[in-house]
Short mmCIF file of C-alpha atoms in Angstrom, two decimals:
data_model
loop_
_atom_site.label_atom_id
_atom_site.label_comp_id
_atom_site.label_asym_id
_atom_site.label_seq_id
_atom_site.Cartn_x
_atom_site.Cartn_y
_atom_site.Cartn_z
CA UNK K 620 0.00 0.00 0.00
CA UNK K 621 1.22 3.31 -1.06
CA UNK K 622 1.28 6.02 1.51
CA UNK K 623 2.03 9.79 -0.09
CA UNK K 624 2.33 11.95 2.60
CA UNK K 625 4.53 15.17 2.81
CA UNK K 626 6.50 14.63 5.39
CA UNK K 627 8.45 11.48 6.26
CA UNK K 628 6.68 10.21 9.92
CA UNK K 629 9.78 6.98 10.07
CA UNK K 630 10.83 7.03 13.22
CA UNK K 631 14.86 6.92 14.20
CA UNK K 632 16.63 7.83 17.33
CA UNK K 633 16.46 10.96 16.78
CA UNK K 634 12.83 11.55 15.43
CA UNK K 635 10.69 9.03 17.25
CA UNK K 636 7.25 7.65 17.07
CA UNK K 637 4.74 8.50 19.29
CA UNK K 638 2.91 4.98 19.71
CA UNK K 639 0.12 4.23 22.00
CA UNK K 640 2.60 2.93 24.20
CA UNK K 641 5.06 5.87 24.72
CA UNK K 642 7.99 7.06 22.57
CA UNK K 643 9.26 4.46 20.02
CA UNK K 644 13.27 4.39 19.00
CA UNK K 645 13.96 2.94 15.80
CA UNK K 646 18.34 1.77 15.66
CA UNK K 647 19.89 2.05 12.22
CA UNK K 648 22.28 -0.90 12.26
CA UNK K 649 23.69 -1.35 8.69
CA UNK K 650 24.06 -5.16 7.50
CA UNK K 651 22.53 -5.37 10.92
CA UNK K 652 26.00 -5.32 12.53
CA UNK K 653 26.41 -5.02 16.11
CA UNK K 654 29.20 -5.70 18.63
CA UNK K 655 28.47 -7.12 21.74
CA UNK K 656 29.11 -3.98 23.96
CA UNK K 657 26.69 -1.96 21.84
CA UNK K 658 23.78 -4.95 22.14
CA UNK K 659 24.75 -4.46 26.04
CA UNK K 660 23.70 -0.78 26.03
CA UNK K 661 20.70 -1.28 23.98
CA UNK K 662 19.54 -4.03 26.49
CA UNK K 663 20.80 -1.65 29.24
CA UNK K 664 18.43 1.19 27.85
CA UNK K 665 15.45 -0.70 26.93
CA UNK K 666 15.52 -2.40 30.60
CA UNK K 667 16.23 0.82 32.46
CA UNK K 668 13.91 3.01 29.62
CA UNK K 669 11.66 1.21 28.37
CA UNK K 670 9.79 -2.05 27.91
CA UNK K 671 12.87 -4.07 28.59
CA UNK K 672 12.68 -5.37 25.27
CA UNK K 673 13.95 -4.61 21.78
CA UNK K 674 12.24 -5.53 18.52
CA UNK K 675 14.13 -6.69 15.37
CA UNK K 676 12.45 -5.59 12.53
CA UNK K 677 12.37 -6.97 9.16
CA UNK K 678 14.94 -4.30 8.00
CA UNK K 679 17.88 -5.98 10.53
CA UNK K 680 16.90 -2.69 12.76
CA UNK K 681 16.04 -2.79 16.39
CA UNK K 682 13.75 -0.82 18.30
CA UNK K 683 13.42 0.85 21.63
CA UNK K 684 9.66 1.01 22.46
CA UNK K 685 7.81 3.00 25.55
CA UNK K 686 10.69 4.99 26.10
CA UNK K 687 10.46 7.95 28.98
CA UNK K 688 13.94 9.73 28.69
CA UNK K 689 14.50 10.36 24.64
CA UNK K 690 17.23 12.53 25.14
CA UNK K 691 19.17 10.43 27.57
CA UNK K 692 18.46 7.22 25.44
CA UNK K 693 19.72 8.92 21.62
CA UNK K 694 22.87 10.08 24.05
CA UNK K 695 23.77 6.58 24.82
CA UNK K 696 22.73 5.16 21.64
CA UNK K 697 25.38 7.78 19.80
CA UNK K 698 27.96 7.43 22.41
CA UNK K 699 27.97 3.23 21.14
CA UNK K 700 29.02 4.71 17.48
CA UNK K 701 25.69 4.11 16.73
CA UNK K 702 24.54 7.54 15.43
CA UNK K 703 27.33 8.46 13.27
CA UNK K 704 25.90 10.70 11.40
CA UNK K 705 22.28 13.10 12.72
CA UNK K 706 21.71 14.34 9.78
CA UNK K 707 21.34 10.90 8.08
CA UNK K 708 20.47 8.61 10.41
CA UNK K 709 17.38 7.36 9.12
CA UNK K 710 19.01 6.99 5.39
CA UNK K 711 20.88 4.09 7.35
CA UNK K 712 18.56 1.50 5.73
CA UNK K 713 21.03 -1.35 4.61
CA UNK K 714 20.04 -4.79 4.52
CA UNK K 715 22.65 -7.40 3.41
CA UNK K 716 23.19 -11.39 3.21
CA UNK K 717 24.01 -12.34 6.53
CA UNK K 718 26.17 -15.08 6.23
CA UNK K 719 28.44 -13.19 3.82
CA UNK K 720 32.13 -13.15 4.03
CA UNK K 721 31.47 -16.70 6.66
CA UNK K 722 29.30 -19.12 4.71
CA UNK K 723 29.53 -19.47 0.93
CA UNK K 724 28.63 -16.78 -1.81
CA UNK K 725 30.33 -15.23 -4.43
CA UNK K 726 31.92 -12.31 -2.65
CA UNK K 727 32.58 -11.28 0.77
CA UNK K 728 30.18 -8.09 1.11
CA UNK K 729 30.99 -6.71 4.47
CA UNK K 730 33.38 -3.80 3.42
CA UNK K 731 30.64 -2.93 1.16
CA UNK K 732 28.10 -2.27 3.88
CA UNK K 733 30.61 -0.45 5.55
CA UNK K 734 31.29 2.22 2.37
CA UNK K 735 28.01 2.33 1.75
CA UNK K 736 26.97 3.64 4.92
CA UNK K 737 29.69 6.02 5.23
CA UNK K 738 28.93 6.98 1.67
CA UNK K 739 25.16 7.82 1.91
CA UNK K 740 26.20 9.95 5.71
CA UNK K 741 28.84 11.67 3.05
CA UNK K 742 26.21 12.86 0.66
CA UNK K 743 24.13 16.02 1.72
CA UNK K 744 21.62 15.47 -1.34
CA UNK K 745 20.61 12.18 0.26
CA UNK K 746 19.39 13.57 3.84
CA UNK K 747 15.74 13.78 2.98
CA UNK K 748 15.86 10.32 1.24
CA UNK K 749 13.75 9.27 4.10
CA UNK K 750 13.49 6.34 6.73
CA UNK K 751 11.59 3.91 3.97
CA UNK K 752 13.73 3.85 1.34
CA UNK K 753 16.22 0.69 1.91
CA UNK K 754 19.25 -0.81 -0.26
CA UNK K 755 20.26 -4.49 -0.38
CA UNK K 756 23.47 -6.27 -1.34
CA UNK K 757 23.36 -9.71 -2.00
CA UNK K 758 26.27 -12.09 -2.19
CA UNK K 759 24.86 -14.12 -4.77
CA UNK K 760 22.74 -16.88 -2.34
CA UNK K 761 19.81 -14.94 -3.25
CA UNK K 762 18.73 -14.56 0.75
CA UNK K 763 18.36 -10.57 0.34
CA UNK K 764 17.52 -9.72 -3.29
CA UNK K 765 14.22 -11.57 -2.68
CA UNK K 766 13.08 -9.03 -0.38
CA UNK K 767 12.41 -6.59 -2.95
CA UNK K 768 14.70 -3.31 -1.40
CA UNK K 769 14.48 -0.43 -3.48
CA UNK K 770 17.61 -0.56 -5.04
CA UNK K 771 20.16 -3.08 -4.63
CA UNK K 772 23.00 -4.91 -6.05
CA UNK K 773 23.01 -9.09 -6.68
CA UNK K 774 26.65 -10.59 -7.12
CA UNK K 775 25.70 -13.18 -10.02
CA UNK K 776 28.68 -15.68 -10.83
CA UNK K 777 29.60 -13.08 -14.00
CA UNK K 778 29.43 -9.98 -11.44
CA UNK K 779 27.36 -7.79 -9.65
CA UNK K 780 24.05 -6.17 -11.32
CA UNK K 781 21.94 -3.23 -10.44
CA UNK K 782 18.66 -4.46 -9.01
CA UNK K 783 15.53 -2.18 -8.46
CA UNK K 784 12.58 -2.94 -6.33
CA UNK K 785 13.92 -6.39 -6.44
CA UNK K 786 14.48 -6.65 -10.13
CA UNK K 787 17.37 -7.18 -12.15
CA UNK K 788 17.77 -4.73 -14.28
CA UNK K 789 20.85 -5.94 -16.60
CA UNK K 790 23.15 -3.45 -15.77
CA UNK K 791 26.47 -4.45 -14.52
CA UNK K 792 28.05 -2.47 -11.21
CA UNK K 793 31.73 -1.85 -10.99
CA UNK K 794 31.41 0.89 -8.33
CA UNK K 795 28.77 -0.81 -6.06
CA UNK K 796 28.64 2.49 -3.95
CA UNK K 797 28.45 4.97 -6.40
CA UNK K 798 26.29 3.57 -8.23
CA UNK K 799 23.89 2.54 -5.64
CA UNK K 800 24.05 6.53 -4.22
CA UNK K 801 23.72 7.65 -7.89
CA UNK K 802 20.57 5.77 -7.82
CA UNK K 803 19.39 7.60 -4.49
CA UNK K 804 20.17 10.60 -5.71
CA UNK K 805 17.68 10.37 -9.09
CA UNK K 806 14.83 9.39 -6.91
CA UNK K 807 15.03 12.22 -4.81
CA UNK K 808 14.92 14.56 -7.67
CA UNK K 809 11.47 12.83 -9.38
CA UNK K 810 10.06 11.19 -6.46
CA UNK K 811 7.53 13.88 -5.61
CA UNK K 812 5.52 12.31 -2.58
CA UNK K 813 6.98 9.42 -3.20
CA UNK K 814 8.93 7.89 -0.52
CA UNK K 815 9.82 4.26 -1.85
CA UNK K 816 10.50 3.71 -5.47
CA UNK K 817 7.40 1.47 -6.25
CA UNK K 818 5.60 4.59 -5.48
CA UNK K 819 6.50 6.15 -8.69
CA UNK K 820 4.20 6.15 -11.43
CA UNK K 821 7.13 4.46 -14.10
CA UNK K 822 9.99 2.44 -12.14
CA UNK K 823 12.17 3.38 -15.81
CA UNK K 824 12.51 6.96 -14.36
CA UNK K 825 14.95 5.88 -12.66
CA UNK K 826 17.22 4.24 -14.91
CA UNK K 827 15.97 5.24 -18.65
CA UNK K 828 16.91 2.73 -21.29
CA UNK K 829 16.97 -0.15 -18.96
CA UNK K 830 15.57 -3.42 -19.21
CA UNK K 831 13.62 -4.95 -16.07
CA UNK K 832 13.49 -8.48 -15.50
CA UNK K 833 10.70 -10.53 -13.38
CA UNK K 834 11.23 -10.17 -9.38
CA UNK K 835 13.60 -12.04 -8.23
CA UNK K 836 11.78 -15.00 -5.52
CA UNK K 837 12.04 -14.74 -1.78
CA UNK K 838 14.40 -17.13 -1.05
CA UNK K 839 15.94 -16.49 2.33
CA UNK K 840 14.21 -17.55 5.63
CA UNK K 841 16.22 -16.93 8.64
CA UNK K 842 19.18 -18.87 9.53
CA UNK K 843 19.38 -21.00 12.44
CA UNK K 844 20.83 -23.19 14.57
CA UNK K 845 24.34 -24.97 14.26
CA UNK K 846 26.51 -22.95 11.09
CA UNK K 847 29.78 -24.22 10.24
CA UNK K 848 31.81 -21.30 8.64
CA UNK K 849 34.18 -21.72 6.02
CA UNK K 850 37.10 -20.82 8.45
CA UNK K 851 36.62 -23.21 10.82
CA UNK K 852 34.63 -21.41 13.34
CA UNK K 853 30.81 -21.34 13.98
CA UNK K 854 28.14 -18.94 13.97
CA UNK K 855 25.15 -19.48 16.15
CA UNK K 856 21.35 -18.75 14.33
CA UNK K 857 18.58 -17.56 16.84
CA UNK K 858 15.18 -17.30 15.90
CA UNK K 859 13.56 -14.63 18.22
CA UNK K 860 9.41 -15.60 18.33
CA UNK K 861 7.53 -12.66 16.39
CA UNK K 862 11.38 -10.59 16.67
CA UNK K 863 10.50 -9.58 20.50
CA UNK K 864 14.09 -10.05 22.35
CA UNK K 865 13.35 -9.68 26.22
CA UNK K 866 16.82 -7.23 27.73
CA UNK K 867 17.35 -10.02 29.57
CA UNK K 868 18.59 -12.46 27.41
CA UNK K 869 19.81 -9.57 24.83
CA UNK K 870 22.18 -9.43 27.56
CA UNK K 871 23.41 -13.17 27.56
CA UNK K 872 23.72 -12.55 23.96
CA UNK K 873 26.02 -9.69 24.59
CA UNK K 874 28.18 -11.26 27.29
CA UNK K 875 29.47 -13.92 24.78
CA UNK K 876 31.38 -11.28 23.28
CA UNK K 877 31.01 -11.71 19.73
CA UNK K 878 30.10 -10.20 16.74
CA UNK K 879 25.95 -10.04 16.52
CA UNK K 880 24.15 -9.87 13.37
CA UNK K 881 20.04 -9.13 13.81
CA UNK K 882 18.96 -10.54 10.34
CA UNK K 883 15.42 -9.51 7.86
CA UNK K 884 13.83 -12.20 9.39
CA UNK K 885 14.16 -10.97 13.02
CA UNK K 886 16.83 -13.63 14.03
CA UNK K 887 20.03 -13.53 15.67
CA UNK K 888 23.11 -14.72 14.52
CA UNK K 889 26.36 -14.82 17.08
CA UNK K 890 29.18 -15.07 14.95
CA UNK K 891 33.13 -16.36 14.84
CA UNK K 892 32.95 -18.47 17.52
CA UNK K 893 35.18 -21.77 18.58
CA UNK K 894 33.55 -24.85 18.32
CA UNK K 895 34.52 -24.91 22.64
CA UNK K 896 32.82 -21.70 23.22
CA UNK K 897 29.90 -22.07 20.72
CA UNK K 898 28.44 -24.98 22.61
CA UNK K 899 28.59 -23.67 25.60
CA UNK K 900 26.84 -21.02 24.48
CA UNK K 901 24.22 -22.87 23.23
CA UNK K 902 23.47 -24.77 26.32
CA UNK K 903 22.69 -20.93 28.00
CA UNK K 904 20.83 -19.65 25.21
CA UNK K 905 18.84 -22.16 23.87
CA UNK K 906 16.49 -22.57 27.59
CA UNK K 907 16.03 -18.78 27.11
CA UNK K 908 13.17 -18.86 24.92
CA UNK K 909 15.52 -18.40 21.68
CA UNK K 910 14.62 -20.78 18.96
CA UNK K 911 17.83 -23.03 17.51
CA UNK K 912 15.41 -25.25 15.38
CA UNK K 913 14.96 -24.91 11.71
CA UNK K 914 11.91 -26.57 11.53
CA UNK K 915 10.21 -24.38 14.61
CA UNK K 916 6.52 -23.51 13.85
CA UNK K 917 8.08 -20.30 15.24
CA UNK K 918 9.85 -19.53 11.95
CA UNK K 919 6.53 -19.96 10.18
CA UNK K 920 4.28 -16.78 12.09
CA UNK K 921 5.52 -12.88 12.26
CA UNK K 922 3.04 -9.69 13.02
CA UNK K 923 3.09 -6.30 13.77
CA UNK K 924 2.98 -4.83 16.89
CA UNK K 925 -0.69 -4.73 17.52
CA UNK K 926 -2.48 -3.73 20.53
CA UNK K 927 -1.70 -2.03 23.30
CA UNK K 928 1.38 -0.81 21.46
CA UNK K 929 -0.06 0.47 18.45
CA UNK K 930 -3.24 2.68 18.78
CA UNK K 931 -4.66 1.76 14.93
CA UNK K 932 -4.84 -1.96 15.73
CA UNK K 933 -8.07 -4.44 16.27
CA UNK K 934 -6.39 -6.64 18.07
CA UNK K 935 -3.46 -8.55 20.47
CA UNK K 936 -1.80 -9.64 17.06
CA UNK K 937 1.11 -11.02 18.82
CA UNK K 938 -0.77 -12.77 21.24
CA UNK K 939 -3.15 -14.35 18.15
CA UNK K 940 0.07 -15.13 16.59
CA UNK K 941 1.39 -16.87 19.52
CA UNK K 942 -2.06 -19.31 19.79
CA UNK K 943 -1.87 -19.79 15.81
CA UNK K 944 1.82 -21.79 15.88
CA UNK K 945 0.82 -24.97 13.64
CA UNK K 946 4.02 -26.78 12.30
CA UNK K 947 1.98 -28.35 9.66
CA UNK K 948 0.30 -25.20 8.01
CA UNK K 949 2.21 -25.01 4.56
CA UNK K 950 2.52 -21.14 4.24
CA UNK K 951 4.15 -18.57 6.24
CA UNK K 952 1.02 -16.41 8.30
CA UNK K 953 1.96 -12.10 9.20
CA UNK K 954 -0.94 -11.53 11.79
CA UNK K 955 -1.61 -7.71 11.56
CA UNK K 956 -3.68 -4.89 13.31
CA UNK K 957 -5.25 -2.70 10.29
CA UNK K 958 -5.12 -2.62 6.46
CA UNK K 959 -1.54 -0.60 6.69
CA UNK K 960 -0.25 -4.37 7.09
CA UNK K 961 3.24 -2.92 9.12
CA UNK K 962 5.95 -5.61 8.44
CA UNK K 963 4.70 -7.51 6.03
CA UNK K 964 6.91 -9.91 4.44
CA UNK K 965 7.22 -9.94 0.71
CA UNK K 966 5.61 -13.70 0.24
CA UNK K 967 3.44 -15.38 2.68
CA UNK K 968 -0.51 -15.21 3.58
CA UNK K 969 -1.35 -11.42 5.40
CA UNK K 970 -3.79 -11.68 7.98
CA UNK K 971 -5.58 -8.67 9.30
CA UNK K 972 -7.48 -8.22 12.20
CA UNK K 973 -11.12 -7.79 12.37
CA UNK K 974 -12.07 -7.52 15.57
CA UNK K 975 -14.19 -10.23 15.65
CA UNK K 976 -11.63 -12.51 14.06
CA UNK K 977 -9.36 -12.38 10.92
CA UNK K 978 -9.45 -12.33 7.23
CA UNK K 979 -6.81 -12.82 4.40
CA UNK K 980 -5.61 -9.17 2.97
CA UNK K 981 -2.62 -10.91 1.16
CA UNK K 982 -1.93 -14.60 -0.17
#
């Protein structure tokens, strides 16, 4: 659903959301990267600020919600180095394959994410972009292009391609940044009230002369349990049940002292770890409530917020969520509060809430 406003209402840490709940703080975390002693604040703030929990969104973001001290909180937050840049901060939007640079693909994409984000907070023409509009780089396993950013870049086995709203559109990349700012930079000149690319009228504004192929599938699905890495080491996959992490065990997570990814599917991964250290650590974290099993019925459900947190919704989606789990129904379910459909993933059956019950928006 298309919503043309004026003004750009997505919340950061800077600009927050008033919910029905309090103050909401949206984190920028590009790639979804995180070090341990920044996860440690975040649980820190949410515990002694907030609802002692933090929500991964389907973005690799996390959120603050019910927040009484904004100020103090976006003080901590930028003190972690993670608020480089005011000005920018809710251009941060970059979602890439998780695994990459540890697991397979055809190119190791993490100095990438890291030019890229310094690139967009180095471009003054891209500070209005606004807190929608999201880039993807995929390694080549497909897990990321599938989600259908607005612009992206897909390493195929010949090379990296431009990708928009999920499609390939043919044209080889040489300078992944520059061309992915370049990009950026058009829609922001045309876009009018637009705020996410398939809110133009004609997607070929953007990139006259060029060819757009089908959308490429959703692929990923969030990567769990046990992950051998190519050097040796292992990375640890966490599901987090419908992307609520309580502080609490956000802090276990932080006190292995490893690198943390928070994933588009609102999962965990704890990365780089000895084969010694990563079973011990899942002997503490797996009792905690995180999920370590690929075939979960957990995997399978996702909503939005829904009541009490969100003043438009019918209903406890979370809760419905919760009492739907069935580990035989063949189709992921998003349970959500109103026809705006927050979160919705790009494949799957969209259930919105009645009030008396539910009925199928999307399929």
């Amino acid at each position: 659903m298309a919503r043309l406003r004026d003004s750009d209402a997505c919340p950061g840490a800077l600009q927050v959301h008033q919910a029905a709940d309090g103050p909401l703080i949206r984190v920028r975390l590009p790639g979804g990267t995180l070090t341990s002693a920044q996860l440690a604040t975040l649980a820190r703030l949410s515990a002694d600020f907030g609802s002692a929990t933090l929500e991964l969104t389907g973005r690799g973001n996390v959120q603050l919600r019910a927040v009484t001290d904004v100020v103090k909180v976006a003080e901590a937050i930028a003190e972690t180095g993670l608020l480089p840049s005011p000005t920018h901060e809710r251009v941060r939007n970059i979602v890439a394959s998780p695994l990459s640079g540890r697991l397979g693909g055809n190119a190791d994409l993490r100095g990438w994410v890291a030019d890229l984000d310094a690139a967009l907070c180095a471009e003054p023409g891209l500070a209005g972009l606004g807190g929608r509009f999201w880039f993807s780089l995929d390694d080549g396993r497909g897990d990321v292009s599938g989600l259908h950013a607005d612009v992206g870049v897909h390493v195929f086995p010949d090379g990296p391609r431009l990708l928009l709203a999920g499609r390939d559109t043919g044209i080889p990349v040489t300078d992944v940044c520059q061309s992915l700012i370049d990009v950026a930079l058009e829609f922001v000149k045309i876009r009018g009230k637009a705020w996410r690319v398939t809110e133009l009228d004609d997607l070929g504004d953007l990139l006259p002369g060029a060819e757009l192929g089908p959308a490429l599938p959703p692929l990923g699905k969030a990567p769990v349990g046990w992950i051998p890495q190519d050097d040796g080491r292992v990375a640890l996959g966490a599901a987090v049940p419908l992307g609520v992490l309580a502080a609490r065990v956000a802090e276990f997570l932080a006190a292995i002292e490893a690198p943390i990814l928070i994933t588009p599917w609102r999962s965990v991964l704890v990365c780089d770890l000895p084969e010694e250290r990563a079973d011990v650590a899942l002997r503490v974290l797996a009792p905690l409530g995180l999920i370590f099993d690929e075939n979960s019925p957990w995997l399978a459900v996702s909503a939005c917020t829904g009541s009490p947190g969100c003043a438009h919704s019918a209903a406890d989606v979370r809760a419905d969520a919760a009492q739907a789990l069935d580990a035989d129904y063949p189709r992921h379910r998003h349970f959500v509060g109103c026809e705006r459909a927050c979160g919705s993933p790009v494949d799957g059956e969209v259930l919105v809430a009645t009030g008396t019950g539910y009925r199928l928006l999307r399929s």
